[in-house]
Amino acid sequence: MPPTDTFVVEDINEAHGFARLRAEGGSGLAHCGLFPELPDGELSPLRLQVGDRVSGVRRGQTVSQVQWLAQAEPPREWVQRVEELLRRLADRGLPVSLAPEPIANHQWREGPGSPLLDALKPHLRLFFDWERAHPFEDERLLDRVEKATAEHLPGFSVLPVPGVARFRVEPGSHVISGGEPDWENPMGLFELLVEHINQELGRAGASVRWSPVHDNWVLADQDVVGLLVANGVLQGQASA
């Protein structure tokens, strides 16, 4: 087995997808990919950052089998940004029992998903549950939407009209037409339904709406959704 050396990440080249490393106690730079290996050999979903200490096998100017020895702490401004976000969420009745440092580290290293969003999901309520199934294969979708909406709109119910893209909504015995089903854009089927629900929420004086985000809607106060989009916790809809 070739010997391993220890290195410090000196620079990140995002455009070309590699990190520059300097050997501890040595001179000259080498490079490696942005994502180190985990102990099981899989690549980490979190990328390297400047200041990380790593081990690896050097072959010329390339280092392979890179693994973390110690991670650099996220910059203070990243932590302060998350601290402010957590404070503002708590002021809106959404306290989160997570420390700001790991959230900031996850964002700084561009990790997939969001630990903060995972903690908030029970309070926000998502229209689609992509982790469970594609919306057209999710048999619990309307039940979930009905339950979440009824917390703010008593007596609300929604049922599919068999054989057609329509929904029967109570109160009022409304029949809402759905858009043309499109596997690549399932939101289109439900847009008029969501528009109707939001109108009814407004008439009932509720503060929440089903607000559009990337490939989904989220049930929450609109200022909370805007706050989460602005801080990268939720991804907003792309501009037309």
CSV table of C-alpha atoms in Angstrom, one decimal:
chain,number,residue,atom,x,y,z
A,1,MET,CA,0.0,0.0,0.0
A,2,PRO,CA,1.5,3.4,-1.0
A,3,PRO,CA,2.3,5.8,1.9
A,4,THR,CA,-0.1,8.6,2.8
A,5,ASP,CA,0.9,12.2,3.3
A,6,THR,CA,-0.9,15.0,5.1
A,7,PHE,CA,-2.0,18.2,3.4
A,8,VAL,CA,-3.8,21.5,4.0
A,9,VAL,CA,-6.3,22.8,1.5
A,10,GLU,CA,-4.9,26.1,0.3
A,11,ASP,CA,-7.3,27.0,-2.5
A,12,ILE,CA,-10.5,25.9,-4.2
A,13,ASN,CA,-10.9,26.1,-8.0
A,14,GLU,CA,-14.7,26.0,-8.4
A,15,ALA,CA,-14.6,26.5,-12.2
A,16,HIS,CA,-12.5,23.4,-12.8
A,17,GLY,CA,-13.6,21.4,-9.8
A,18,PHE,CA,-10.4,20.8,-7.9
A,19,ALA,CA,-8.7,21.8,-4.7
A,20,ARG,CA,-5.1,22.8,-4.3
A,21,LEU,CA,-3.2,21.2,-1.5
A,22,ARG,CA,0.1,22.0,0.2
A,23,ALA,CA,1.9,19.1,2.0
A,24,GLU,CA,2.5,19.7,5.7
A,25,GLY,CA,6.1,20.3,6.3
A,26,GLY,CA,6.8,20.4,2.5
A,27,SER,CA,6.7,22.8,-0.4
A,28,GLY,CA,4.9,22.8,-3.7
A,29,LEU,CA,1.3,22.4,-4.5
A,30,ALA,CA,-0.7,19.3,-5.6
A,31,HIS,CA,-4.4,19.0,-6.5
A,32,CYS,CA,-7.4,16.7,-5.9
A,33,GLY,CA,-11.1,16.6,-6.5
A,34,LEU,CA,-13.4,18.7,-4.4
A,35,PHE,CA,-15.1,15.8,-2.6
A,36,PRO,CA,-13.0,13.6,-0.3
A,37,GLU,CA,-13.6,9.9,0.4
A,38,LEU,CA,-15.5,8.7,3.5
A,39,PRO,CA,-14.2,5.7,5.4
A,40,ASP,CA,-16.5,3.4,3.4
A,41,GLY,CA,-14.9,4.6,0.2
A,42,GLU,CA,-17.9,6.6,-1.0
A,43,LEU,CA,-17.4,10.3,-1.9
A,44,SER,CA,-18.6,12.7,0.7
A,45,PRO,CA,-21.6,14.9,-0.2
A,46,LEU,CA,-19.8,17.8,1.4
A,47,ARG,CA,-16.9,19.4,-0.4
A,48,LEU,CA,-13.5,20.4,0.8
A,49,GLN,CA,-12.9,24.0,1.9
A,50,VAL,CA,-9.8,26.1,2.5
A,51,GLY,CA,-8.1,25.2,5.8
A,52,ASP,CA,-9.2,21.5,5.9
A,53,ARG,CA,-6.5,19.1,6.9
A,54,VAL,CA,-6.5,15.9,4.8
A,55,SER,CA,-4.6,12.7,4.2
A,56,GLY,CA,-4.0,11.2,0.8
A,57,VAL,CA,-1.6,9.4,-1.6
A,58,ARG,CA,0.5,11.7,-3.7
A,59,ARG,CA,1.4,10.7,-7.3
A,60,GLY,CA,3.2,13.6,-8.9
A,61,GLN,CA,1.0,16.6,-8.7
A,62,THR,CA,-2.2,14.6,-8.0
A,63,VAL,CA,-3.4,13.4,-4.6
A,64,SER,CA,-5.9,10.4,-4.5
A,65,GLN,CA,-7.7,8.6,-1.6
A,66,VAL,CA,-8.2,12.0,0.1
A,67,GLN,CA,-9.8,11.8,3.5
A,68,TRP,CA,-10.5,14.4,6.2
A,69,LEU,CA,-8.3,14.7,9.2
A,70,ALA,CA,-9.9,17.9,10.4
A,71,GLN,CA,-12.4,20.3,8.9
A,72,ALA,CA,-12.0,24.0,8.9
A,73,GLU,CA,-14.7,25.9,10.7
A,74,PRO,CA,-17.1,27.9,8.5
A,75,PRO,CA,-16.4,31.6,8.3
A,76,ARG,CA,-17.8,33.7,11.1
A,77,GLU,CA,-20.0,35.6,8.7
A,78,TRP,CA,-21.7,32.4,7.6
A,79,VAL,CA,-22.4,31.5,11.2
A,80,GLN,CA,-23.7,34.9,12.0
A,81,ARG,CA,-26.1,34.8,9.0
A,82,VAL,CA,-27.5,31.5,10.3
A,83,GLU,CA,-27.8,32.9,13.8
A,84,GLU,CA,-29.8,35.8,12.5
A,85,LEU,CA,-32.0,33.5,10.5
A,86,LEU,CA,-32.7,31.2,13.5
A,87,ARG,CA,-33.6,34.3,15.6
A,88,ARG,CA,-36.0,35.6,13.0
A,89,LEU,CA,-37.6,32.2,12.6
A,90,ALA,CA,-38.0,31.9,16.4
A,91,ASP,CA,-39.7,35.4,16.4
A,92,ARG,CA,-42.2,33.9,14.0
A,93,GLY,CA,-43.0,31.0,16.2
A,94,LEU,CA,-40.6,28.5,14.5
A,95,PRO,CA,-37.9,27.8,17.0
A,96,VAL,CA,-35.3,25.3,15.8
A,97,SER,CA,-33.2,23.2,18.2
A,98,LEU,CA,-30.1,23.1,16.0
A,99,ALA,CA,-26.8,24.9,16.5
A,100,PRO,CA,-25.9,27.5,13.9
A,101,GLU,CA,-22.4,26.1,13.2
A,102,PRO,CA,-23.4,22.8,11.6
A,103,ILE,CA,-26.0,24.5,9.5
A,104,ALA,CA,-23.5,27.1,8.3
A,105,ASN,CA,-20.9,24.4,7.6
A,106,HIS,CA,-23.5,22.4,5.5
A,107,GLN,CA,-24.3,25.6,3.5
A,108,TRP,CA,-20.6,26.6,3.1
A,109,ARG,CA,-19.7,23.1,1.8
A,110,GLU,CA,-22.7,23.1,-0.5
A,111,GLY,CA,-24.2,19.9,1.0
A,112,PRO,CA,-27.3,18.5,-0.6
A,113,GLY,CA,-30.7,19.2,1.1
A,114,SER,CA,-30.8,21.3,4.2
A,115,PRO,CA,-30.7,20.1,7.9
A,116,LEU,CA,-32.6,23.3,8.7
A,117,LEU,CA,-35.4,22.5,6.2
A,118,ASP,CA,-35.6,18.9,7.7
A,119,ALA,CA,-36.1,20.4,11.1
A,120,LEU,CA,-38.8,22.8,9.8
A,121,LYS,CA,-40.8,20.4,7.6
A,122,PRO,CA,-43.2,19.4,10.4
A,123,HIS,CA,-44.2,23.1,10.7
A,124,LEU,CA,-44.1,24.1,7.0
A,125,ARG,CA,-46.0,21.3,5.3
A,126,LEU,CA,-45.0,20.5,1.8
A,127,PHE,CA,-47.6,19.8,-0.9
A,128,PHE,CA,-45.5,17.1,-2.7
A,129,ASP,CA,-43.5,14.5,-0.7
A,130,TRP,CA,-40.8,13.8,-3.3
A,131,GLU,CA,-39.0,11.6,-0.9
A,132,ARG,CA,-42.0,9.2,-0.8
A,133,ALA,CA,-43.0,9.1,-4.4
A,134,HIS,CA,-43.5,11.1,-7.6
A,135,PRO,CA,-46.7,13.2,-7.0
A,136,PHE,CA,-48.7,11.1,-9.6
A,137,GLU,CA,-47.8,7.9,-7.7
A,138,ASP,CA,-48.4,9.3,-4.2
A,139,GLU,CA,-51.7,8.0,-3.0
A,140,ARG,CA,-51.6,10.1,0.2
A,141,LEU,CA,-51.0,13.4,-1.5
A,142,LEU,CA,-54.5,14.8,-1.3
A,143,ASP,CA,-55.1,13.4,2.2
A,144,ARG,CA,-51.9,15.2,3.3
A,145,VAL,CA,-52.9,18.4,1.7
A,146,GLU,CA,-56.4,18.2,3.1
A,147,LYS,CA,-55.1,17.6,6.6
A,148,ALA,CA,-52.6,20.4,6.5
A,149,THR,CA,-55.1,22.9,5.0
A,150,ALA,CA,-57.9,21.9,7.4
A,151,GLU,CA,-55.8,23.1,10.3
A,152,HIS,CA,-56.3,26.6,9.0
A,153,LEU,CA,-59.6,26.2,7.1
A,154,PRO,CA,-62.0,24.1,9.2
A,155,GLY,CA,-64.2,21.8,7.2
A,156,PHE,CA,-61.9,21.8,4.2
A,157,SER,CA,-61.8,18.6,2.1
A,158,VAL,CA,-60.6,17.7,-1.4
A,159,LEU,CA,-61.3,14.6,-3.4
A,160,PRO,CA,-60.4,13.6,-6.9
A,161,VAL,CA,-63.2,13.2,-9.5
A,162,PRO,CA,-62.7,9.7,-10.9
A,163,GLY,CA,-61.5,9.5,-14.5
A,164,VAL,CA,-60.9,13.2,-15.1
A,165,ALA,CA,-58.4,15.9,-14.0
A,166,ARG,CA,-60.8,17.6,-11.6
A,167,PHE,CA,-61.1,18.0,-7.8
A,168,ARG,CA,-64.2,18.3,-5.6
A,169,VAL,CA,-63.6,20.8,-2.8
A,170,GLU,CA,-65.6,21.5,0.3
A,171,PRO,CA,-67.0,23.7,1.7
A,172,GLY,CA,-69.0,24.9,-1.2
A,173,SER,CA,-69.1,21.7,-3.4
A,174,HIS,CA,-66.7,23.4,-5.9
A,175,VAL,CA,-65.4,21.4,-8.8
A,176,ILE,CA,-61.9,22.6,-9.7
A,177,SER,CA,-60.4,21.7,-13.1
A,178,GLY,CA,-56.9,20.4,-13.2
A,179,GLY,CA,-54.2,21.2,-15.8
A,180,GLU,CA,-53.0,18.6,-18.3
A,181,PRO,CA,-51.1,16.0,-16.4
A,182,ASP,CA,-47.4,16.2,-17.2
A,183,TRP,CA,-44.9,13.9,-15.5
A,184,GLU,CA,-42.1,16.4,-15.9
A,185,ASN,CA,-44.2,19.2,-14.4
A,186,PRO,CA,-46.7,17.8,-11.9
A,187,MET,CA,-47.4,21.3,-10.5
A,188,GLY,CA,-49.4,22.1,-13.6
A,189,LEU,CA,-52.1,19.6,-12.6
A,190,PHE,CA,-52.7,21.3,-9.2
A,191,GLU,CA,-52.2,25.0,-9.9
A,192,LEU,CA,-55.9,25.9,-10.1
A,193,LEU,CA,-56.6,23.8,-7.0
A,194,VAL,CA,-53.9,25.6,-5.1
A,195,GLU,CA,-55.2,29.0,-6.3
A,196,HIS,CA,-58.7,28.1,-5.0
A,197,ILE,CA,-57.4,26.9,-1.7
A,198,ASN,CA,-55.3,30.1,-1.2
A,199,GLN,CA,-58.4,32.2,-1.9
A,200,GLU,CA,-60.4,30.3,0.7
A,201,LEU,CA,-57.5,30.7,3.2
A,202,GLY,CA,-57.6,34.4,2.6
A,203,ARG,CA,-61.4,34.6,3.1
A,204,ALA,CA,-61.0,32.7,6.3
A,205,GLY,CA,-58.4,35.2,7.6
A,206,ALA,CA,-55.6,32.6,7.8
A,207,SER,CA,-52.1,34.0,7.7
A,208,VAL,CA,-50.7,31.0,5.7
A,209,ARG,CA,-50.8,30.3,2.0
A,210,TRP,CA,-49.5,27.5,-0.2
A,211,SER,CA,-46.5,29.4,-1.6
A,212,PRO,CA,-44.7,28.2,-4.7
A,213,VAL,CA,-41.1,27.1,-4.4
A,214,HIS,CA,-38.9,25.0,-6.7
A,215,ASP,CA,-41.0,21.9,-7.8
A,216,ASN,CA,-43.4,22.2,-4.8
A,217,TRP,CA,-45.6,24.4,-2.6
A,218,VAL,CA,-45.1,25.0,1.1
A,219,LEU,CA,-47.8,25.9,3.6
A,220,ALA,CA,-46.5,28.8,5.7
A,221,ASP,CA,-46.6,32.5,6.3
A,222,GLN,CA,-45.4,34.1,3.1
A,223,ASP,CA,-42.8,36.2,4.9
A,224,VAL,CA,-41.3,33.0,6.4
A,225,VAL,CA,-41.1,31.4,2.9
A,226,GLY,CA,-39.4,34.6,1.6
A,227,LEU,CA,-37.0,34.5,4.4
A,228,LEU,CA,-36.1,30.8,3.8
A,229,VAL,CA,-35.7,31.4,0.0
A,230,ALA,CA,-33.5,34.4,0.6
A,231,ASN,CA,-31.2,32.3,2.9
A,232,GLY,CA,-31.0,29.3,0.5
A,233,VAL,CA,-33.0,27.0,2.8
A,234,LEU,CA,-35.8,26.8,0.1
A,235,GLN,CA,-35.2,27.2,-3.6
A,236,GLY,CA,-37.4,29.7,-5.2
A,237,GLN,CA,-39.2,29.2,-8.5
A,238,ALA,CA,-37.1,30.0,-11.6
A,239,SER,CA,-38.0,33.2,-13.4
A,240,ALA,CA,-39.9,32.7,-16.6
